[in-house]
Amino acid sequence: MFQKDILKDKVIIVTGGGTGLGKSMATKFSELGAKVLICSRKIEVLEKTANEITQITSNEVIPYQLDVRHAEAVEELIAFCDKKFGKIDILLNNAAGNFISPTERLSYKAFDTVVDIVLRGTYYLTLAIGKYWIEKKVPGNILSIVTTYASTGSGYVVPSSISKAGVLNLTRSLAAEWGKYNIRLNAIAPGPFPTKGAWERLFPDPKMAAKLIQRIPLKRTGEHEELANLATYMASDFSGYMTGEVITIDGGEWLAGAGEFNFLEAVKPEEWDFIAKTMKR
Ligand code: HXC
Ligand code: NAP
C-alpha cells in the first residue's frame, strides 16, 4: 500500500510496542524505513520483539524499559532518544491497562492503576515530548490509540473509558494549542482487534468473543495490518494537514450499537413480507 521509504529515517517511539497492536504497528513502521524505539515494563518481551522485527525488516529496533506512570523515567527516555538519534519525529501513545469489572467492585487502587497507565502515562509522554519539540523549534506528530468508547462511554471498563476520553480530549485540546508550534496530535479509535492482552482481560470466555462478532456489521474483527496501515498514514507526512482528529476503525460496530432501528437486523425476510403487507393495508 505504501512507498517503501515513506517513513525512512523517521524516529518513532511506540509505547507498549512489545506486544499486540503496538508490536504490529512498530513492525510496519520499521518495514517502511523508520527507526523505532519500543518501550514498556517487560524488557525481555521488548528484546524478543525487537529481534523479531529486525529479522523481518533488517532495520534496528531499540527495546527500552519504561513504566509510563513515572514522569522522571519518561523524561529520561526522551533524553536517551535524543542522544541516540539526535531527534524524535513521532510518538505513538499505545500502552494501556484494562480489565472488565462491575465498577462498584473496584478498589481505589484498581481504578488508579488503569487511569495511571492510560491517562497519566499518556500525558506524561505527550508533555515531555511536546516540551522537547517546542524547545528545539522542530515539528512533531503524536498519535494516540483510544477506543470507540472514548466517545460513547462504556460500563464495565469505566477506568479505561474515562481515561481514553481524557486522551481524546487531550488530543483535541493540544491540537488547538500546539498547532502554532507545528505539532500535530491525532487519535485512532479501534474496535475489536484480537490480541492476547485484550482478549485475556476483556473476553475471557470464548462465547463472549463469538457474540461480539455478531454485533459487528462486517461480521469480523479487525486485522492488525488494517490498523497498522492507518497508523502509518497518520504517522506519515501525507496526513500533514490533519490534527485534532480521531479516526474510527471498527467494522461499523459502534454505529450498529447506537442506531435506533438497527435491531431490525433480526427480522427475517418472510417477517418483512408480513410487516410490509400489514403496513400497506
Ligand atoms: C478487579 C483488578 C483486576 C481485575 C487487577 N485488579 N486486575 N481488580 N478485576 N481483573 C486490581 C488489583 O486487585 C489491584 O488492586 C490493582 O488492580 C492493581 O493490580 P496489579 O496486578 O498490582 O497491577 P499491575 O501489575 O500494575 O497491572 C496492571 C493491570 C494489568 C492493568 C491490572 O492487567 C496489566 O498489566 N495490563 C496491561 C495490558 C493490558 O491491560 N492490555 C489490554 C489493553 S486492551 P488491590 O486493591 O486489590 O490492590 C484495551 C482495549 C479496549 O485497552 C477496547 C477493546 C475492544
Ligand atoms: P496489549 O498487547 O496488552 O498492549 C498493551 C501494552 O501496554 C503492553 O505491551 C504492555 O507492556 C504495555 N503497558 C502496560 N502497562 C504499561 C506501563 N505501566 N508502562 C509501559 N507500558 C505499559 O493490548 P493491545 O490490545 O495490543 O492494546 C494496545 C492498544 O490498543 C491499547 O491502547 C488499547 O487500549 C488499544 N485498543 C485495543 C483494542 C483491541 O481490540 N485489542 C481495541 C481498542 C483499543 P508491558 O506489560 O511490558 O508493560
Short mmCIF file of N, CA, C and O in Angstrom, two decimals, residues 194-250:
data_model
loop_
_atom_site.label_atom_id
_atom_site.label_comp_id
_atom_site.label_asym_id
_atom_site.label_seq_id
_atom_site.Cartn_x
_atom_site.Cartn_y
_atom_site.Cartn_z
N PRO A 194 -8.21 -8.76 17.75
CA PRO A 194 -7.73 -9.77 18.69
C PRO A 194 -6.26 -9.61 19.07
O PRO A 194 -5.40 -9.52 18.18
N THR A 195 -6.00 -9.54 20.37
CA THR A 195 -4.64 -9.59 20.91
C THR A 195 -4.73 -10.39 22.20
O THR A 195 -5.80 -10.45 22.82
N LYS A 196 -3.62 -10.98 22.60
CA LYS A 196 -3.62 -11.77 23.83
C LYS A 196 -3.97 -10.88 25.03
O LYS A 196 -4.81 -11.22 25.85
N GLY A 197 -3.33 -9.70 25.08
CA GLY A 197 -3.52 -8.80 26.22
C GLY A 197 -4.98 -8.40 26.40
O GLY A 197 -5.52 -8.44 27.51
N ALA A 198 -5.63 -8.01 25.31
CA ALA A 198 -7.02 -7.55 25.41
C ALA A 198 -7.98 -8.73 25.61
O ALA A 198 -8.88 -8.67 26.45
N TRP A 199 -7.75 -9.81 24.87
CA TRP A 199 -8.71 -10.92 24.92
C TRP A 199 -8.72 -11.61 26.29
O TRP A 199 -9.78 -11.96 26.82
N GLU A 200 -7.53 -11.77 26.90
CA GLU A 200 -7.47 -12.41 28.23
C GLU A 200 -8.22 -11.60 29.27
O GLU A 200 -8.82 -12.13 30.18
N ARG A 201 -8.19 -10.27 29.11
CA ARG A 201 -8.77 -9.42 30.15
C ARG A 201 -10.19 -8.96 29.86
O ARG A 201 -10.91 -8.56 30.77
N LEU A 202 -10.57 -8.97 28.57
CA LEU A 202 -11.88 -8.40 28.22
C LEU A 202 -12.88 -9.44 27.71
O LEU A 202 -14.08 -9.27 27.85
N PHE A 203 -12.37 -10.51 27.11
CA PHE A 203 -13.26 -11.56 26.59
C PHE A 203 -12.76 -12.92 27.10
O PHE A 203 -12.38 -13.78 26.29
N PRO A 204 -12.73 -13.12 28.41
CA PRO A 204 -12.11 -14.34 28.95
C PRO A 204 -12.84 -15.61 28.52
O PRO A 204 -12.23 -16.68 28.48
N ASP A 205 -14.14 -15.52 28.19
CA ASP A 205 -14.90 -16.69 27.77
C ASP A 205 -15.06 -16.63 26.24
O ASP A 205 -15.52 -15.61 25.72
N PRO A 206 -14.70 -17.71 25.50
CA PRO A 206 -14.81 -17.68 24.03
C PRO A 206 -16.22 -17.32 23.56
O PRO A 206 -16.38 -16.74 22.48
N LYS A 207 -17.23 -17.62 24.38
CA LYS A 207 -18.62 -17.28 23.99
C LYS A 207 -18.77 -15.75 23.86
O LYS A 207 -19.54 -15.26 23.04
N MET A 208 -18.04 -15.02 24.69
CA MET A 208 -18.12 -13.55 24.63
C MET A 208 -17.58 -13.04 23.29
O MET A 208 -18.14 -12.14 22.67
N ALA A 209 -16.49 -13.65 22.85
CA ALA A 209 -15.88 -13.22 21.58
C ALA A 209 -16.79 -13.56 20.40
O ALA A 209 -16.91 -12.79 19.45
N ALA A 210 -17.48 -14.72 20.49
CA ALA A 210 -18.38 -15.13 19.40
C ALA A 210 -19.55 -14.14 19.28
O ALA A 210 -19.94 -13.72 18.19
N LYS A 211 -20.11 -13.75 20.43
CA LYS A 211 -21.22 -12.79 20.45
C LYS A 211 -20.80 -11.45 19.88
O LYS A 211 -21.55 -10.77 19.19
N LEU A 212 -19.57 -11.08 20.19
CA LEU A 212 -19.02 -9.80 19.75
C LEU A 212 -19.08 -9.70 18.23
O LEU A 212 -19.51 -8.69 17.67
N ILE A 213 -18.70 -10.78 17.54
CA ILE A 213 -18.66 -10.75 16.07
C ILE A 213 -20.05 -10.51 15.51
O ILE A 213 -20.22 -9.78 14.52
N GLN A 214 -21.06 -11.09 16.15
CA GLN A 214 -22.44 -10.93 15.67
C GLN A 214 -22.87 -9.47 15.59
O GLN A 214 -23.66 -9.09 14.76
N ARG A 215 -22.36 -8.66 16.52
CA ARG A 215 -22.85 -7.27 16.52
C ARG A 215 -22.02 -6.32 15.66
O ARG A 215 -22.28 -5.13 15.60
N ILE A 216 -21.01 -6.87 14.98
CA ILE A 216 -20.20 -6.03 14.08
C ILE A 216 -20.77 -6.15 12.66
O ILE A 216 -20.86 -7.25 12.13
N PRO A 217 -21.18 -5.04 12.03
CA PRO A 217 -21.76 -5.14 10.69
C PRO A 217 -20.90 -5.93 9.71
O PRO A 217 -21.43 -6.70 8.91
N LEU A 218 -19.59 -5.76 9.74
CA LEU A 218 -18.74 -6.51 8.79
C LEU A 218 -18.50 -7.95 9.22
O LEU A 218 -17.80 -8.70 8.53
N LYS A 219 -19.07 -8.35 10.37
CA LYS A 219 -19.05 -9.74 10.85
C LYS A 219 -17.65 -10.33 10.98
O LYS A 219 -17.41 -11.51 10.68
N ARG A 220 -16.74 -9.51 11.40
CA ARG A 220 -15.39 -10.00 11.69
C ARG A 220 -14.68 -8.98 12.56
O ARG A 220 -15.11 -7.82 12.66
N THR A 221 -13.59 -9.43 13.19
CA THR A 221 -12.76 -8.49 13.93
C THR A 221 -11.72 -7.89 12.98
O THR A 221 -11.60 -8.32 11.83
N GLY A 222 -10.99 -6.90 13.47
CA GLY A 222 -10.03 -6.22 12.60
C GLY A 222 -8.74 -7.01 12.42
O GLY A 222 -8.35 -7.80 13.28
N GLU A 223 -8.10 -6.82 11.27
CA GLU A 223 -6.77 -7.39 11.02
C GLU A 223 -5.73 -6.36 11.48
O GLU A 223 -5.87 -5.18 11.18
N HIS A 224 -4.69 -6.84 12.14
CA HIS A 224 -3.65 -5.92 12.62
C HIS A 224 -3.09 -5.05 11.48
O HIS A 224 -2.79 -3.88 11.66
N GLU A 225 -2.96 -5.67 10.30
CA GLU A 225 -2.42 -4.96 9.14
C GLU A 225 -3.29 -3.74 8.80
O GLU A 225 -2.79 -2.69 8.39
N GLU A 226 -4.61 -3.88 8.99
CA GLU A 226 -5.52 -2.78 8.66
C GLU A 226 -5.27 -1.58 9.58
O GLU A 226 -5.26 -0.43 9.15
N LEU A 227 -5.05 -1.89 10.86
CA LEU A 227 -4.75 -0.81 11.80
C LEU A 227 -3.36 -0.22 11.52
O LEU A 227 -3.17 1.01 11.53
N ALA A 228 -2.40 -1.10 11.24
CA ALA A 228 -1.02 -0.63 11.01
C ALA A 228 -0.96 0.28 9.78
O ALA A 228 -0.21 1.27 9.77
N ASN A 229 -1.76 -0.03 8.77
CA ASN A 229 -1.78 0.83 7.58
C ASN A 229 -2.34 2.22 7.90
O ASN A 229 -1.79 3.24 7.47
N LEU A 230 -3.41 2.25 8.68
CA LEU A 230 -3.98 3.55 9.07
C LEU A 230 -2.99 4.34 9.92
O LEU A 230 -2.77 5.54 9.71
N ALA A 231 -2.36 3.64 10.87
CA ALA A 231 -1.39 4.31 11.75
C ALA A 231 -0.22 4.86 10.93
O ALA A 231 0.31 5.95 11.22
N THR A 232 0.17 4.14 9.88
CA THR A 232 1.28 4.60 9.03
C THR A 232 0.90 5.90 8.33
O THR A 232 1.67 6.86 8.28
N TYR A 233 -0.32 5.92 7.79
CA TYR A 233 -0.78 7.15 7.13
C TYR A 233 -0.77 8.33 8.12
O TYR A 233 -0.26 9.41 7.81
N MET A 234 -1.28 8.09 9.32
CA MET A 234 -1.36 9.17 10.32
C MET A 234 0.03 9.60 10.81
O MET A 234 0.24 10.75 11.16
N ALA A 235 0.95 8.63 10.84
CA ALA A 235 2.31 8.95 11.30
C ALA A 235 3.10 9.68 10.20
O ALA A 235 4.03 10.42 10.48
N SER A 236 2.71 9.45 8.96
CA SER A 236 3.50 9.98 7.84
C SER A 236 3.16 11.44 7.55
O SER A 236 2.14 11.97 8.01
N ASP A 237 3.99 12.05 6.72
CA ASP A 237 3.76 13.44 6.35
C ASP A 237 2.57 13.59 5.40
O ASP A 237 2.10 14.70 5.16
N PHE A 238 2.07 12.47 4.86
CA PHE A 238 0.91 12.55 3.96
C PHE A 238 -0.35 13.01 4.69
O PHE A 238 -1.30 13.47 4.06
N SER A 239 -0.37 12.88 6.03
CA SER A 239 -1.53 13.37 6.79
C SER A 239 -1.23 14.76 7.37
O SER A 239 -1.84 15.16 8.37
N GLY A 240 -0.30 15.47 6.74
CA GLY A 240 0.25 16.71 7.30
C GLY A 240 -0.74 17.82 7.67
O GLY A 240 -0.42 18.66 8.50
N TYR A 241 -1.93 17.81 7.04
CA TYR A 241 -2.88 18.89 7.37
C TYR A 241 -3.94 18.42 8.37
O TYR A 241 -4.90 19.12 8.65
N MET A 242 -3.75 17.21 8.88
CA MET A 242 -4.74 16.65 9.81
C MET A 242 -4.26 16.80 11.25
O MET A 242 -3.16 16.36 11.59
N THR A 243 -5.07 17.43 12.08
CA THR A 243 -4.73 17.49 13.50
C THR A 243 -6.01 17.60 14.33
O THR A 243 -7.01 18.17 13.88
N GLY A 244 -5.98 17.02 15.53
CA GLY A 244 -7.15 17.05 16.42
C GLY A 244 -8.23 16.08 16.01
O GLY A 244 -9.36 16.15 16.48
N GLU A 245 -7.88 15.13 15.14
CA GLU A 245 -8.89 14.23 14.57
C GLU A 245 -8.82 12.86 15.23
O GLU A 245 -7.77 12.42 15.70
N VAL A 246 -9.97 12.17 15.27
CA VAL A 246 -9.97 10.77 15.68
C VAL A 246 -10.60 9.95 14.56
O VAL A 246 -11.66 10.33 14.04
N ILE A 247 -9.95 8.89 14.17
CA ILE A 247 -10.49 8.03 13.10
C ILE A 247 -10.88 6.68 13.70
O ILE A 247 -10.08 6.02 14.37
N THR A 248 -12.13 6.32 13.47
CA THR A 248 -12.64 5.05 13.96
C THR A 248 -12.34 3.95 12.94
O THR A 248 -12.50 4.15 11.75
N ILE A 249 -11.93 2.79 13.44
CA ILE A 249 -11.70 1.63 12.55
C ILE A 249 -12.26 0.41 13.29
O ILE A 249 -11.58 -0.21 14.11
N ASP A 250 -13.55 0.13 13.06
CA ASP A 250 -14.23 -0.86 13.91
C ASP A 250 -15.26 -1.71 13.17
O ASP A 250 -16.14 -2.31 13.81
#
